[in-house]
Amino acid sequence: METKKIHLFRLWFSLSAKELTNFGEYLTIKAFNRKVEYYKIYKRLAMFRSVDLAKLSRDKLFQIMFPDQAFDDQLLRNTCFKLQQLLQRFLVIEKINLRDFSAQTTLLDIFRERELNDLFQQQLRKIKASQERQSLRDYDYYQNKFTLLDTEDSHSVSQLRSQPTHFQEADQALDYHFILRKLRQSCNLLGHQNLYAVDYDFGLLDQVLEYMKEKKLNQVPVLDLYYNCYYSLAKPESDEYFFKFRDLLSAQEQLLSVTETGELYLRLLNQYIRRINQGQNEYLEAVFELYLSGITRGYLMEGQYLSRFIYRNAIFSGLKLERFSAVHDFIYQYKNKLDKTYRDATFYFCLTRYHYAMGDLETAADLLEQYDYKDLLSNLAAKILLAKIYYERQESSVLEYFLISFTAFIKRKKGLGYHRTSYLNFISFLKK
């Protein structure tokens, strides 16, 4: 079994360089790790690049971890399990540190339990001020606001100082948090329902929408944003909700976390693409610019990486617009942001599409023939493009033999589903 299939290393390979360094520092803390041996093993493993470490067999891995011992599979298993536990604990601690609110409110609970009233009040004022200074007004903000107000009221009651004074404000924050969560989840359900023709029970959604109208909650910016996002999906033929959602997202993205804004960017992009697929090509420019904006500002990034699908779709939309210079720069600028597993295949295929769109068929054909696409759908897409190149270069004999082998390839592959019919139809029409 290769190293990359061991659970410990599946986590290990997901770490950034900074996280890997921080993990080593944590292993030197006795309260976190009582055995010096684990730090020594970490140091030996950290000397290897992930791509080299991933190829090691179990016995080679053991030699690195325990250079002076004979291979012992049980020792290897136990050590990997313990290191995995330590790594998971480290990641939890790092997550809590990143989400500073959790750590701060935990300290509030400690002060309250120990009846340290002065420290409690000081910490409470500090957290409240920090919350109000931030620009975010997403569902986490309202949940945090409710938690603070509820904690403050509980403390007041326990001190017998007064009756709770924040019930109404806390209840409103809880309502806003629930409504945002409900609208967001309803958008997820509806988006999935539209794609896969399944029927979902939307629970309290109708009551939530009616409550928003009754209480005029569209005056709350982030609630209005999700309200229009939902209706732009529920009524895709309506320009009113679509344009309102687009404009609100542009105006209010600073109120949301990067992750949440990225989700809404993808919702907007999917709606643009649906309209383009219906023949409304006037939206092509907006799609390309939205991809560039979302990637540049980090909304469409997944941590330090860029999804190969977003990378590819951004490039294809730019090629349709014939924005060749911008596409060329983009291909090279974001190559190293792609996951290493798919980097070369995605880069070379997109570069091939660029040269094909530019009319440089010779370079496009050379690139396709040089690179072996192991991912099945990428392999099939490359074959389709190569067939088009042979056709446009009028290489009839080469094309004829290629289509025979392409047909056999498709028929051999299982699990293609509806793709099988599409590819066979393409071959049939190209022959004609």
XYZ file of C-alpha atoms in Angstrom:
432
model
C 0.000 0.000 0.000
C 1.347 3.452 -0.936
C 1.771 6.165 1.676
C -0.936 8.334 0.096
C -3.564 5.723 1.027
C -2.778 5.843 4.762
C -5.253 8.070 6.635
C -2.503 10.038 8.386
C -0.955 11.107 5.105
C -4.247 11.976 3.439
C -4.429 14.648 6.150
C -0.709 15.402 5.956
C -0.836 16.108 2.199
C -3.712 18.573 2.708
C -1.553 20.825 4.926
C -0.142 24.077 3.656
C 3.570 24.774 4.234
C 2.674 27.077 7.126
C 0.376 24.478 8.719
C 3.075 21.816 8.436
C 5.556 24.108 10.197
C 3.009 24.966 12.910
C 2.292 21.279 13.480
C 5.978 20.710 14.151
C 5.968 23.551 16.690
C 2.938 22.030 18.434
C 4.725 18.686 18.718
C 7.462 20.365 20.785
C 4.929 21.399 23.462
C 4.822 18.795 26.243
C 1.206 19.549 27.139
C 0.276 18.718 23.540
C 2.689 15.845 22.911
C 4.416 13.997 25.757
C 6.654 11.804 23.582
C 9.703 13.428 21.973
C 9.840 10.494 19.537
C 6.839 11.774 17.586
C 8.573 15.095 16.946
C 11.670 13.243 15.660
C 9.496 11.207 13.283
C 7.785 14.421 12.132
C 11.202 15.989 11.364
C 12.226 12.974 9.269
C 8.966 13.012 7.301
C 8.955 16.795 6.836
C 12.238 16.555 4.905
C 10.331 14.991 1.981
C 8.155 16.817 -0.507
C 4.551 15.559 -0.422
C 4.783 14.278 -3.997
C 7.831 12.118 -3.087
C 6.401 10.975 0.241
C 3.188 9.873 -1.481
C 5.038 7.300 -3.610
C 6.722 5.474 -0.747
C 5.872 1.866 0.069
C 5.184 0.852 3.675
C 8.659 -0.606 4.221
C 10.377 2.510 2.806
C 8.176 4.675 5.006
C 9.112 2.602 8.042
C 12.823 3.031 7.272
C 12.386 6.813 7.308
C 10.382 6.822 10.525
C 12.532 4.231 12.331
C 15.942 4.179 10.596
C 17.577 1.840 13.135
C 14.872 -0.840 13.379
C 13.706 -3.826 11.350
C 10.332 -3.490 9.673
C 7.426 -3.887 12.115
C 4.024 -3.419 10.519
C 2.172 -3.133 13.840
C 4.558 -0.432 15.064
C 4.033 1.448 11.807
C 0.251 1.243 12.172
C 0.296 2.347 15.818
C 2.637 5.261 15.130
C 0.621 6.480 12.145
C -2.561 6.265 14.204
C -1.054 8.279 17.075
C 0.390 10.900 14.725
C -2.999 11.135 13.011
C -4.658 11.798 16.386
C -2.103 14.506 17.177
C -2.560 16.079 13.738
C -6.351 16.079 14.096
C -6.049 17.677 17.525
C -3.704 20.308 16.079
C -6.171 21.130 13.284
C -9.015 21.544 15.799
C -6.896 23.922 17.890
C -5.895 25.869 14.770
C -9.550 26.128 13.721
C -10.555 27.468 17.129
C -7.720 29.997 16.997
C -8.866 31.138 13.570
C -12.438 31.461 14.798
C -11.478 33.761 17.614
C -15.097 34.207 18.741
C -15.275 30.617 20.036
C -12.139 31.081 22.118
C -13.361 34.421 23.489
C -16.790 33.137 24.512
C -15.212 30.058 26.118
C -13.234 32.463 28.285
C -16.525 34.189 29.172
C -17.934 30.866 30.369
C -14.814 30.232 32.468
C -15.095 33.655 34.177
C -18.802 33.105 34.848
C -18.300 29.624 36.312
C -15.554 30.936 38.617
C -17.673 33.982 39.599
C -15.023 36.426 38.387
C -17.522 39.173 37.627
C -15.070 41.994 36.836
C -13.176 39.839 34.351
C -16.469 38.645 32.836
C -17.688 42.215 32.240
C -14.338 43.292 30.827
C -14.246 40.335 28.414
C -17.885 40.887 27.418
C -17.251 44.553 26.528
C -14.195 43.548 24.532
C -16.084 40.919 22.480
C -19.062 43.210 21.846
C -16.805 45.998 20.600
C -14.947 43.561 18.342
C -18.202 42.206 16.882
C -19.564 45.652 16.074
C -16.297 46.834 14.487
C -16.336 44.065 11.902
C -18.184 44.600 8.613
C -19.688 41.082 8.415
C -23.437 40.765 8.906
C -23.881 37.137 7.872
C -25.680 34.357 9.750
C -22.612 33.766 11.970
C -22.787 37.393 13.074
C -26.414 37.044 14.191
C -25.736 33.709 15.882
C -22.779 35.236 17.738
C -24.884 38.248 18.712
C -27.569 35.975 20.164
C -24.933 33.958 22.060
C -23.451 37.107 23.618
C -26.796 38.587 24.635
C -28.032 35.279 26.027
C -24.787 34.798 27.992
C -25.029 38.323 29.373
C -28.632 37.802 30.523
C -27.799 34.436 32.096
C -24.949 36.047 33.988
C -27.181 38.886 35.222
C -29.727 36.385 36.566
C -27.019 34.284 38.262
C -25.650 37.389 39.979
C -29.173 38.350 41.139
C -28.422 41.817 39.837
C -31.404 42.302 37.591
C -33.861 40.631 35.288
C -32.721 39.860 31.722
C -32.707 43.041 29.645
C -31.824 41.711 26.197
C -34.611 39.194 25.549
C -36.131 41.063 22.608
C -32.819 41.922 20.940
C -31.554 38.375 21.435
C -34.772 36.938 19.997
C -34.457 39.157 16.930
C -30.850 38.061 16.372
C -31.947 34.420 16.666
C -34.734 35.008 14.120
C -32.345 36.624 11.651
C -29.880 33.769 12.053
C -32.584 31.156 11.470
C -34.055 32.964 8.459
C -30.646 33.321 6.821
C -29.871 29.649 7.436
C -33.274 28.619 6.103
C -33.005 30.729 2.946
C -29.488 29.527 2.273
C -30.465 25.881 2.702
C -33.550 26.409 0.520
C -31.297 27.790 -2.224
C -29.153 24.636 -1.907
C -32.209 22.365 -2.119
C -33.714 24.248 -5.040
C -30.440 24.326 -6.960
C -30.053 20.563 -6.522
C -33.717 19.966 -7.363
C -33.403 21.904 -10.624
C -30.356 19.880 -11.655
C -31.469 16.379 -10.714
C -35.269 16.514 -10.970
C -35.888 15.455 -7.367
C -38.635 16.783 -5.089
C -37.739 18.182 -1.681
C -39.962 19.135 1.224
C -38.989 22.738 2.027
C -40.467 22.600 5.524
C -41.109 26.033 7.068
C -39.973 27.975 4.001
C -43.439 29.307 3.067
C -43.968 30.559 6.623
C -40.522 32.173 6.629
C -41.192 34.002 3.362
C -44.585 35.167 4.611
C -43.060 36.291 7.914
C -40.472 38.336 6.019
C -43.223 40.151 4.129
C -45.279 40.720 7.257
C -42.336 42.129 9.248
C -40.825 43.949 6.227
C -37.522 42.174 6.769
C -36.360 42.965 3.235
C -35.128 46.175 4.833
C -32.340 44.106 6.397
C -29.717 43.998 3.589
C -28.432 40.446 3.966
C -31.966 39.031 4.363
C -33.019 40.843 1.195
C -30.014 39.387 -0.632
C -30.925 35.786 0.210
C -34.616 36.435 -0.375
C -33.898 37.525 -3.965
C -31.358 34.737 -4.425
C -34.045 32.197 -3.546
C -36.666 33.709 -5.852
C -34.169 34.045 -8.718
C -33.853 30.247 -8.497
C -37.555 29.583 -7.878
C -38.605 31.856 -10.764
C -35.694 31.669 -13.234
C -37.742 33.340 -15.966
C -38.081 36.498 -13.859
C -35.600 39.265 -14.657
C -36.740 41.193 -11.597
C -35.376 38.766 -8.995
C -32.300 37.883 -11.060
C -31.133 41.474 -11.499
C -32.006 42.369 -7.915
C -29.958 39.420 -6.655
C -27.033 40.412 -8.902
C -27.080 44.055 -7.788
C -27.479 43.218 -4.087
C -24.577 40.777 -4.217
C -22.347 43.411 -5.787
C -23.358 46.010 -3.193
C -23.278 43.813 -0.093
C -20.547 41.228 -0.581
C -18.517 42.968 2.147
C -21.221 41.915 4.625
C -20.498 38.227 4.029
C -17.616 35.867 4.666
C -15.371 34.928 1.743
C -16.851 31.404 1.684
C -20.433 32.643 1.657
C -19.726 35.227 -1.042
C -18.107 32.492 -3.136
C -21.247 30.353 -2.869
C -23.398 33.247 -4.058
C -20.978 34.044 -6.904
C -21.407 30.468 -8.119
C -25.208 30.783 -7.858
C -25.075 33.926 -9.975
C -22.683 32.355 -12.490
C -24.948 29.305 -12.884
C -27.910 31.559 -13.592
C -25.920 33.537 -16.157
C -24.806 30.279 -17.812
C -28.396 28.988 -17.938
C -29.394 32.154 -19.804
C -26.436 31.826 -22.176
C -27.445 28.216 -22.895
C -30.846 29.584 -23.891
C -29.149 31.781 -26.509
C -28.688 34.990 -24.506
C -25.037 35.491 -25.436
C -25.076 39.096 -24.257
C -24.242 37.702 -20.792
C -20.909 36.180 -21.867
C -18.948 39.305 -20.955
C -20.555 39.432 -17.499
C -19.677 35.780 -16.865
C -16.025 36.204 -17.808
C -15.658 39.340 -15.676
C -17.406 37.655 -12.739
C -14.967 34.740 -12.915
C -11.983 37.110 -12.987
C -13.354 39.238 -10.153
C -14.290 36.243 -7.989
C -10.897 34.581 -8.428
C -8.831 37.753 -7.982
C -10.648 38.646 -4.776
C -10.460 35.103 -3.424
C -14.189 34.366 -3.451
C -13.842 31.498 -5.929
C -10.665 30.079 -4.401
C -10.696 27.001 -2.168
C -8.168 28.088 0.432
C -4.895 28.393 -1.465
C -6.166 26.393 -4.449
C -8.341 27.103 -7.475
C -10.811 24.430 -8.586
C -9.911 22.962 -11.970
C -13.547 23.378 -13.014
C -13.606 27.105 -12.251
C -10.194 27.531 -13.931
C -11.429 25.745 -17.043
C -14.816 27.490 -17.191
C -13.225 30.931 -16.826
C -10.893 30.159 -19.730
C -13.649 28.776 -21.957
C -15.857 31.829 -21.377
C -12.937 34.125 -22.276
C -12.235 32.145 -25.456
C -15.871 32.491 -26.552
C -15.416 36.265 -26.233
C -12.118 36.046 -28.147
C -10.339 37.723 -25.229
C -7.223 35.827 -26.209
C -4.608 37.999 -24.493
C -6.467 37.956 -21.160
C -7.014 34.192 -21.411
C -3.335 33.527 -22.189
C -2.248 35.505 -19.132
C -4.857 33.772 -16.967
C -3.755 30.275 -18.036
C -0.197 30.857 -16.827
C -1.016 33.117 -13.873
C -3.209 30.551 -12.118
C -1.547 27.311 -13.211
C 0.250 26.847 -9.881
C -2.972 27.500 -7.950
C -4.442 24.244 -9.285
C -4.371 21.108 -7.153
C -1.175 19.178 -7.977
C -3.180 16.052 -8.776
C -4.926 17.723 -11.730
C -2.537 20.594 -12.466
C -0.710 19.367 -15.566
C -3.748 17.768 -17.210
C -5.913 20.866 -16.678
C -3.173 23.292 -17.736
C -2.250 21.463 -20.944
C -5.853 20.907 -21.981
C -6.727 24.587 -21.467
C -3.567 25.645 -23.309
C -4.606 23.334 -26.146
C -8.070 24.929 -26.270
C -6.429 28.346 -26.373
C -4.261 27.430 -29.395
C -7.233 25.757 -31.085
C -9.356 28.898 -30.634
C -6.475 30.977 -32.034
C -6.461 28.787 -35.164
C -3.028 27.319 -34.350
C -4.097 23.746 -35.051
C -0.576 22.361 -35.322
C 0.420 23.456 -31.800
C -2.950 22.288 -30.444
C -2.501 18.835 -32.000
C 1.083 18.554 -30.709
C -0.038 19.385 -27.161
C -2.828 16.800 -27.270
C -0.535 14.073 -28.555
C 2.176 14.842 -25.991
C 0.035 14.590 -22.873
C -1.760 11.482 -21.579
C -5.018 12.449 -19.845
C -5.679 9.874 -17.125
C -8.984 11.367 -15.988
C -11.664 9.742 -18.179
C -13.767 12.812 -18.997
C -10.657 14.910 -19.691
C -9.385 12.103 -21.924
C -12.662 12.060 -23.855
C -12.716 15.858 -24.194
C -9.157 15.729 -25.549
C -10.157 13.083 -28.094
C -13.117 15.191 -29.238
C -10.829 18.170 -29.770
C -8.266 16.059 -31.629
C -10.997 14.744 -33.941
C -12.059 18.321 -34.722
C -8.456 19.242 -35.524
C -8.049 16.280 -37.909
C -11.302 17.285 -39.598
C -10.351 20.947 -39.978
C -6.925 19.989 -41.330
C -8.724 17.700 -43.829
C -6.687 14.667 -42.720
C -9.400 12.225 -43.779
C -7.442 8.979 -43.511
C -6.031 9.807 -40.093
C -9.464 10.911 -38.928
C -11.117 7.728 -40.187
C -8.742 5.462 -38.233
C -8.932 7.732 -35.204
C -12.751 7.565 -35.106
C -12.650 3.760 -35.299
C -10.348 3.589 -32.271
C -12.352 6.330 -30.508
C -15.580 4.334 -30.973
C -13.956 1.204 -29.562
C -12.607 3.208 -26.618
C -16.079 4.531 -25.744
C -17.699 1.112 -25.986
C -15.038 -0.378 -23.699
C -15.560 2.183 -20.957
C -18.270 1.539 -18.390
C -20.081 4.090 -16.269
C -20.300 6.806 -18.926
C -24.080 7.047 -18.631
C -25.662 9.549 -21.012
C -22.168 10.690 -22.085
C -21.807 7.467 -24.093
C -24.711 8.419 -26.397
C -23.422 11.990 -26.799
C -19.931 10.862 -27.838
C -21.227 8.202 -30.226
C -23.568 10.773 -31.811
C -20.636 13.153 -32.252
C -18.639 10.435 -34.045
C -21.616 9.518 -36.231
C -22.246 13.093 -37.385
C -18.538 13.759 -37.930
C -18.353 10.699 -40.213
C -21.280 12.041 -42.228
